[in-house]
JSON list of C-alpha atoms in Angstrom, two decimals:
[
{"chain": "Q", "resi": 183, "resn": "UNK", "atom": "CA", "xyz": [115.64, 73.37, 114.04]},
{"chain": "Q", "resi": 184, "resn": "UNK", "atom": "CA", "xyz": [115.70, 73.90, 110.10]},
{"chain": "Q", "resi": 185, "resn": "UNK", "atom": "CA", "xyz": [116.12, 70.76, 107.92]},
{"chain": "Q", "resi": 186, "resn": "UNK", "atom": "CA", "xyz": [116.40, 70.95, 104.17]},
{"chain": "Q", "resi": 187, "resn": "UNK", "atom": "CA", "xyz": [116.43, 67.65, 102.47]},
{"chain": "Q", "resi": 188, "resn": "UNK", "atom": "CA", "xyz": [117.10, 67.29, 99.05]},
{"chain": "Q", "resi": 189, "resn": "UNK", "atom": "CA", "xyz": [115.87, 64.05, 96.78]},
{"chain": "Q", "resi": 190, "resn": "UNK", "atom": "CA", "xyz": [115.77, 63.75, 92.76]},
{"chain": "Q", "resi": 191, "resn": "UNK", "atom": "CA", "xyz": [119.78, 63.02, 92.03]},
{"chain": "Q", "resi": 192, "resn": "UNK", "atom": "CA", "xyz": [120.70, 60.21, 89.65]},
{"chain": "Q", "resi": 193, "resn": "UNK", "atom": "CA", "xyz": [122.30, 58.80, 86.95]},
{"chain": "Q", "resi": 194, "resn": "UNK", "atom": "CA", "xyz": [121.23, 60.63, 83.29]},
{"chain": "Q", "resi": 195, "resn": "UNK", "atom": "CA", "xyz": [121.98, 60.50, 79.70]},
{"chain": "Q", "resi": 196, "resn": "UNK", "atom": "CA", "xyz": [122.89, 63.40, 78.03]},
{"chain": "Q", "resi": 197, "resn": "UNK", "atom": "CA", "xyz": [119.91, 65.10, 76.92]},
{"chain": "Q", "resi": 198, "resn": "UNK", "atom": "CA", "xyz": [117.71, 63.67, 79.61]},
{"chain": "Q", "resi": 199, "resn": "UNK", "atom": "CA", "xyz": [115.58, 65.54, 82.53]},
{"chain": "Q", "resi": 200, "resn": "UNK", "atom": "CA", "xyz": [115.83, 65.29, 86.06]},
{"chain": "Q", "resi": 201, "resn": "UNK", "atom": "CA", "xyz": [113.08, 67.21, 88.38]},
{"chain": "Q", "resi": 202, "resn": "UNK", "atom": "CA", "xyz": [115.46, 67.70, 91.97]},
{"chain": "Q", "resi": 203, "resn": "UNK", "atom": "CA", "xyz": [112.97, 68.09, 95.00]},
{"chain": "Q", "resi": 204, "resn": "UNK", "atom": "CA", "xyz": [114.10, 69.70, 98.43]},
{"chain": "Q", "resi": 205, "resn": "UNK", "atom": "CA", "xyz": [112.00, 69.96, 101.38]},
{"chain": "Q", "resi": 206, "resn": "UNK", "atom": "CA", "xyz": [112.27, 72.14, 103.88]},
{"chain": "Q", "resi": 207, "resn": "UNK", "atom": "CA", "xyz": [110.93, 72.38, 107.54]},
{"chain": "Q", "resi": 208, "resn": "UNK", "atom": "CA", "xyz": [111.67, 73.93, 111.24]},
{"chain": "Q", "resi": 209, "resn": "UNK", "atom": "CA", "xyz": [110.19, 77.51, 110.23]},
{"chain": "Q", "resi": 210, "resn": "UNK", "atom": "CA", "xyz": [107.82, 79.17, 108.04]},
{"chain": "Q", "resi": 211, "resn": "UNK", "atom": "CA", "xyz": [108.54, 78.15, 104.13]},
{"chain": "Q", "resi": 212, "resn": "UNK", "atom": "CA", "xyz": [106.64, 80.54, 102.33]},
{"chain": "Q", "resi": 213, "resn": "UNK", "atom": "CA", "xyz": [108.72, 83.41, 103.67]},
{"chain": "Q", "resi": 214, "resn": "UNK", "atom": "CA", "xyz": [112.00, 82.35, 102.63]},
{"chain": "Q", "resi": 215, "resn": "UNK", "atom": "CA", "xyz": [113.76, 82.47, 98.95]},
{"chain": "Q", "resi": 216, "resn": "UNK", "atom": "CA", "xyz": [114.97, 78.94, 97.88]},
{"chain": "Q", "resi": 217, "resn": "UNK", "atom": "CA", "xyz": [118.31, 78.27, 96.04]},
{"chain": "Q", "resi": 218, "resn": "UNK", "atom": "CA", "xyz": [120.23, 75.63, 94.29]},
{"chain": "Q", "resi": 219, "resn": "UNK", "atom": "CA", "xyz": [123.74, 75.34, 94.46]},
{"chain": "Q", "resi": 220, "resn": "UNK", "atom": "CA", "xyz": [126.05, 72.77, 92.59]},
{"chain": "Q", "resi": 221, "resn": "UNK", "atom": "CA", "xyz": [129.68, 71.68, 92.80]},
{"chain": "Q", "resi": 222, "resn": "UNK", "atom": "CA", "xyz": [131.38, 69.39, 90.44]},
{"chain": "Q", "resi": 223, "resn": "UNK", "atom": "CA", "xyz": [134.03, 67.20, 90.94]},
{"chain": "Q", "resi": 224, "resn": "UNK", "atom": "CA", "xyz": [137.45, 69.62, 92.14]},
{"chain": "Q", "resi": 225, "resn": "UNK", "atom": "CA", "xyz": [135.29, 72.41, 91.61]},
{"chain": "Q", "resi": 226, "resn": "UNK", "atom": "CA", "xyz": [133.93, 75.29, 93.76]},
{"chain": "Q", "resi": 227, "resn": "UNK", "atom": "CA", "xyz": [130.16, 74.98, 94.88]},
{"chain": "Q", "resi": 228, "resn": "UNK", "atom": "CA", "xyz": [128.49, 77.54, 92.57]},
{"chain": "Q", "resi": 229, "resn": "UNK", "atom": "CA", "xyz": [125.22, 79.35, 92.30]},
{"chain": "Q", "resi": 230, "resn": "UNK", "atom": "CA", "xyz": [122.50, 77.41, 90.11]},
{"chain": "Q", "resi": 231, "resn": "UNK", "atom": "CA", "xyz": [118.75, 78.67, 90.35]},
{"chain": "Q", "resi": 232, "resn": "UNK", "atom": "CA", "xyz": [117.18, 80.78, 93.27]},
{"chain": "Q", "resi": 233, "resn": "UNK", "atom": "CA", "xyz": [113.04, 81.56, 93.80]},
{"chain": "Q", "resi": 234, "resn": "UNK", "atom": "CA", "xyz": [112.13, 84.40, 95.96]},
{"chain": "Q", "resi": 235, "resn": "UNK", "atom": "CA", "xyz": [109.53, 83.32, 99.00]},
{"chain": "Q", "resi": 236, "resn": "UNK", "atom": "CA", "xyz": [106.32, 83.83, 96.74]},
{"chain": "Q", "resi": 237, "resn": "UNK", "atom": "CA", "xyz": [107.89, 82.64, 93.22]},
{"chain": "Q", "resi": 238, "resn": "UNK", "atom": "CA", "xyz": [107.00, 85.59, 91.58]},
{"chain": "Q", "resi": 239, "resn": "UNK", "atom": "CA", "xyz": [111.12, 86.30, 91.40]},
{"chain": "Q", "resi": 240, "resn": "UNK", "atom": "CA", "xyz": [113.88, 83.73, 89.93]},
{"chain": "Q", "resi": 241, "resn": "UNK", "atom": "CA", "xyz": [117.45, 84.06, 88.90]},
{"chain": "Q", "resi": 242, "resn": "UNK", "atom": "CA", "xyz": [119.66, 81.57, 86.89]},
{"chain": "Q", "resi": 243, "resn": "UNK", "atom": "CA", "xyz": [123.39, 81.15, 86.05]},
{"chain": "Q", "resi": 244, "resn": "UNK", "atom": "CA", "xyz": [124.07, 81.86, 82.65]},
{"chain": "Q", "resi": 245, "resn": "UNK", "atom": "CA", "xyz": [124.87, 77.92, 82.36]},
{"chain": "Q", "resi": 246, "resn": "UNK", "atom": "CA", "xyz": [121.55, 76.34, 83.14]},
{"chain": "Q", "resi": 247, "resn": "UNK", "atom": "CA", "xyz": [119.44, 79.18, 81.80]},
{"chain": "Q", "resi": 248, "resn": "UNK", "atom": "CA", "xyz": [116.71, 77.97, 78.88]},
{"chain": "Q", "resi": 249, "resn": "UNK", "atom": "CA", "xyz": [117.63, 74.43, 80.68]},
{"chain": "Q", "resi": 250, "resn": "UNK", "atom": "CA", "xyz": [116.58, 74.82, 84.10]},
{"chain": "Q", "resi": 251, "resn": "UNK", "atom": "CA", "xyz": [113.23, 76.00, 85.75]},
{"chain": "Q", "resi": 252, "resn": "UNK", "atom": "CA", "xyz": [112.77, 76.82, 89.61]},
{"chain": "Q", "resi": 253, "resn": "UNK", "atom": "CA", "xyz": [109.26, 76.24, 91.21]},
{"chain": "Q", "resi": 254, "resn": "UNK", "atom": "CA", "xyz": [108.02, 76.63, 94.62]},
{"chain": "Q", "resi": 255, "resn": "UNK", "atom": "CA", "xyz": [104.77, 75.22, 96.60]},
{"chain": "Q", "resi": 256, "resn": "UNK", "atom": "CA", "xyz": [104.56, 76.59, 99.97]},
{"chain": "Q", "resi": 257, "resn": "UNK", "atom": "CA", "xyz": [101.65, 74.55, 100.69]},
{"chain": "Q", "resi": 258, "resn": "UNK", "atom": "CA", "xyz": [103.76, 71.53, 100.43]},
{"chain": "Q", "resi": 259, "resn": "UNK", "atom": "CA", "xyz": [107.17, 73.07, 101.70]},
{"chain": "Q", "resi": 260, "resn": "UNK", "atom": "CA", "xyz": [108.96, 72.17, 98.82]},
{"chain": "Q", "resi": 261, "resn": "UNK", "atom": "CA", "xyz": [110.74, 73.60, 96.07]},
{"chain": "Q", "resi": 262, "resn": "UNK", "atom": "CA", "xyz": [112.13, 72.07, 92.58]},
{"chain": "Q", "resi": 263, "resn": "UNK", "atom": "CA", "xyz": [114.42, 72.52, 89.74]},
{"chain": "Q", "resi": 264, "resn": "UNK", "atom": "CA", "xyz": [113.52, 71.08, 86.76]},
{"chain": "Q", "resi": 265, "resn": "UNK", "atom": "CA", "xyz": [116.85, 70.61, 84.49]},
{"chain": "Q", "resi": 266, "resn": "UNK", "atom": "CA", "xyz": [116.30, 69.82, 80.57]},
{"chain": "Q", "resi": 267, "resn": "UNK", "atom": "CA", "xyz": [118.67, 68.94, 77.90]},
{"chain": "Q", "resi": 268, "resn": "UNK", "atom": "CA", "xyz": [121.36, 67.83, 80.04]},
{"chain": "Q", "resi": 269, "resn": "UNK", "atom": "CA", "xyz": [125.06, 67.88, 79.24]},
{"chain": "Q", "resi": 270, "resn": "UNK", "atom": "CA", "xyz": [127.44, 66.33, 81.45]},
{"chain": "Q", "resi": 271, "resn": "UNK", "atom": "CA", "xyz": [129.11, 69.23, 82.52]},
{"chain": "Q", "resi": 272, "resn": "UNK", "atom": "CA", "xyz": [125.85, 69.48, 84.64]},
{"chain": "Q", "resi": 273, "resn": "UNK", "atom": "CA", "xyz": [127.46, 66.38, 86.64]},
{"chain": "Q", "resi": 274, "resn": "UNK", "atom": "CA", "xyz": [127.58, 67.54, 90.71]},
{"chain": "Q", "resi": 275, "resn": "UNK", "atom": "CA", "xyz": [126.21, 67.73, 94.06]},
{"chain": "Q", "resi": 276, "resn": "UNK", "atom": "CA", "xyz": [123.35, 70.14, 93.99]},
{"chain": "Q", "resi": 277, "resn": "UNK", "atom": "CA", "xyz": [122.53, 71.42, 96.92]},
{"chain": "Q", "resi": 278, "resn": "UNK", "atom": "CA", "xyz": [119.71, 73.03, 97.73]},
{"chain": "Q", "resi": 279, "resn": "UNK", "atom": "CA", "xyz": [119.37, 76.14, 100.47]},
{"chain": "Q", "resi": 280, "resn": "UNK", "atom": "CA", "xyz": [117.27, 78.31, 102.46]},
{"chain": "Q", "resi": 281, "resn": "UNK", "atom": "CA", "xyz": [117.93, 82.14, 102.48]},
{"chain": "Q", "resi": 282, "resn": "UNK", "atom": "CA", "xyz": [117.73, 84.36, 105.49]},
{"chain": "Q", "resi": 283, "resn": "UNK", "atom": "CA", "xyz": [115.08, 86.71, 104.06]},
{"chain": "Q", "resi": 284, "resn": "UNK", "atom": "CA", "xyz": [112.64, 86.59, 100.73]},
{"chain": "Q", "resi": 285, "resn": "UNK", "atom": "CA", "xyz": [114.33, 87.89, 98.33]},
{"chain": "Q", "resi": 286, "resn": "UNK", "atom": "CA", "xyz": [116.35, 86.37, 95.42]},
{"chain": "Q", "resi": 287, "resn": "UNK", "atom": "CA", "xyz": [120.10, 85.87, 96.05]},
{"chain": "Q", "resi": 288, "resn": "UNK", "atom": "CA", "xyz": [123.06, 83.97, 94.23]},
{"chain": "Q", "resi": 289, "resn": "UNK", "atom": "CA", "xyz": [124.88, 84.93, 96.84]},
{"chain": "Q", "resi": 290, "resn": "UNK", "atom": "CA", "xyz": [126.01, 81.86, 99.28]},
{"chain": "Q", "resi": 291, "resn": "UNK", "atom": "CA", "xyz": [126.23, 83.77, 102.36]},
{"chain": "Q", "resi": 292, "resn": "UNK", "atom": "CA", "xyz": [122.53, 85.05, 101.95]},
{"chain": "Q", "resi": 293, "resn": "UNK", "atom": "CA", "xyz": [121.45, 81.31, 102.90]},
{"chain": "Q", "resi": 294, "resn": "UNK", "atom": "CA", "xyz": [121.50, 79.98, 106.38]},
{"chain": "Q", "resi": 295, "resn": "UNK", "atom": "CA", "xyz": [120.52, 76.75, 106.09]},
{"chain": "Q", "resi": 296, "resn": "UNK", "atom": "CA", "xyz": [121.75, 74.01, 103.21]},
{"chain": "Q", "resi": 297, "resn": "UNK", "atom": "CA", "xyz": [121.36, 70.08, 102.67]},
{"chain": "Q", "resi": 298, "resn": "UNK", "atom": "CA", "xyz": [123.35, 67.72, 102.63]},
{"chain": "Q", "resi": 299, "resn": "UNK", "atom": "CA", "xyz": [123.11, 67.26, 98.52]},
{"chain": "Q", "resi": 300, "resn": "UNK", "atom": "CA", "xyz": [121.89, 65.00, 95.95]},
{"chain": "Q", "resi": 301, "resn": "UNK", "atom": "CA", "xyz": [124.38, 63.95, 93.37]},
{"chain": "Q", "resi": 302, "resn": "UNK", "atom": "CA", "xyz": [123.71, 64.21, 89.58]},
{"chain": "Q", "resi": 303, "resn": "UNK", "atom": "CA", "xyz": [125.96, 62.29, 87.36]},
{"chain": "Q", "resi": 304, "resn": "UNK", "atom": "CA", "xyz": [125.09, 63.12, 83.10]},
{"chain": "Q", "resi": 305, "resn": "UNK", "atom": "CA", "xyz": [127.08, 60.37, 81.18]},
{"chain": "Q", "resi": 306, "resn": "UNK", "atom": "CA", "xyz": [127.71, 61.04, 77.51]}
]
């Protein structure tokens, strides 16, 4: 059974950092790409970061890109994103997922398993 647990969310300034952690367990880690999702407040959940299974491979939306950085460490089953310079437009539930394969996707239906979300509120 695959669990992916995310941690990190809070309450921000604009401008401020957050690092979001999210581990993952129930099958081999460091064969799997990672993603992170987001959806906002009457919003659609939308792609954020993803890191293919060795980390050599990472994609961003256009809207976090220079802001956000994706890291893995398989030996510790855990992936982060790093988000910088905060606006609060960047105020969701990021969600973090596991692909079905190791290779970088922002497509949803490429990931099999998801978490239950960690909310990030930027106040201005």
């Amino acid at each position: 059974q695959v669990e992916v647990v995310e941690s990190g969310g809070g309450l921000v300034q604009a401008g401020g950092s957050l690092r979001l952690s999210c581990a993952a367990s129930g099958r081999t880690f460091g064969i799997y790409a990672m993603g992170w999702f987001r959806q906002a407040p009457g919003k659609e959940r939308e792609f954020v970061a993803a890191i293919s299974w060795s980390g050599s491979n990472t994609n961003y939306a256009d809207s976090v890109k220079g802001r956000a950085t994706i890291s893995r460490d398989n030996a510790k089953n855990t992936v982060y994103l790093q988000m910088n310079s905060l606006k609060p437009e960047d105020t969701a539930v990021y969600y973090c997922a596991q692909s079905r394969n190791g290779l970088v996707s922002a497509l949803q239906r490429w990931y099999d398993y998801w978490g239950q979300g960690t909310q990030v509120t930027v106040s201005s």
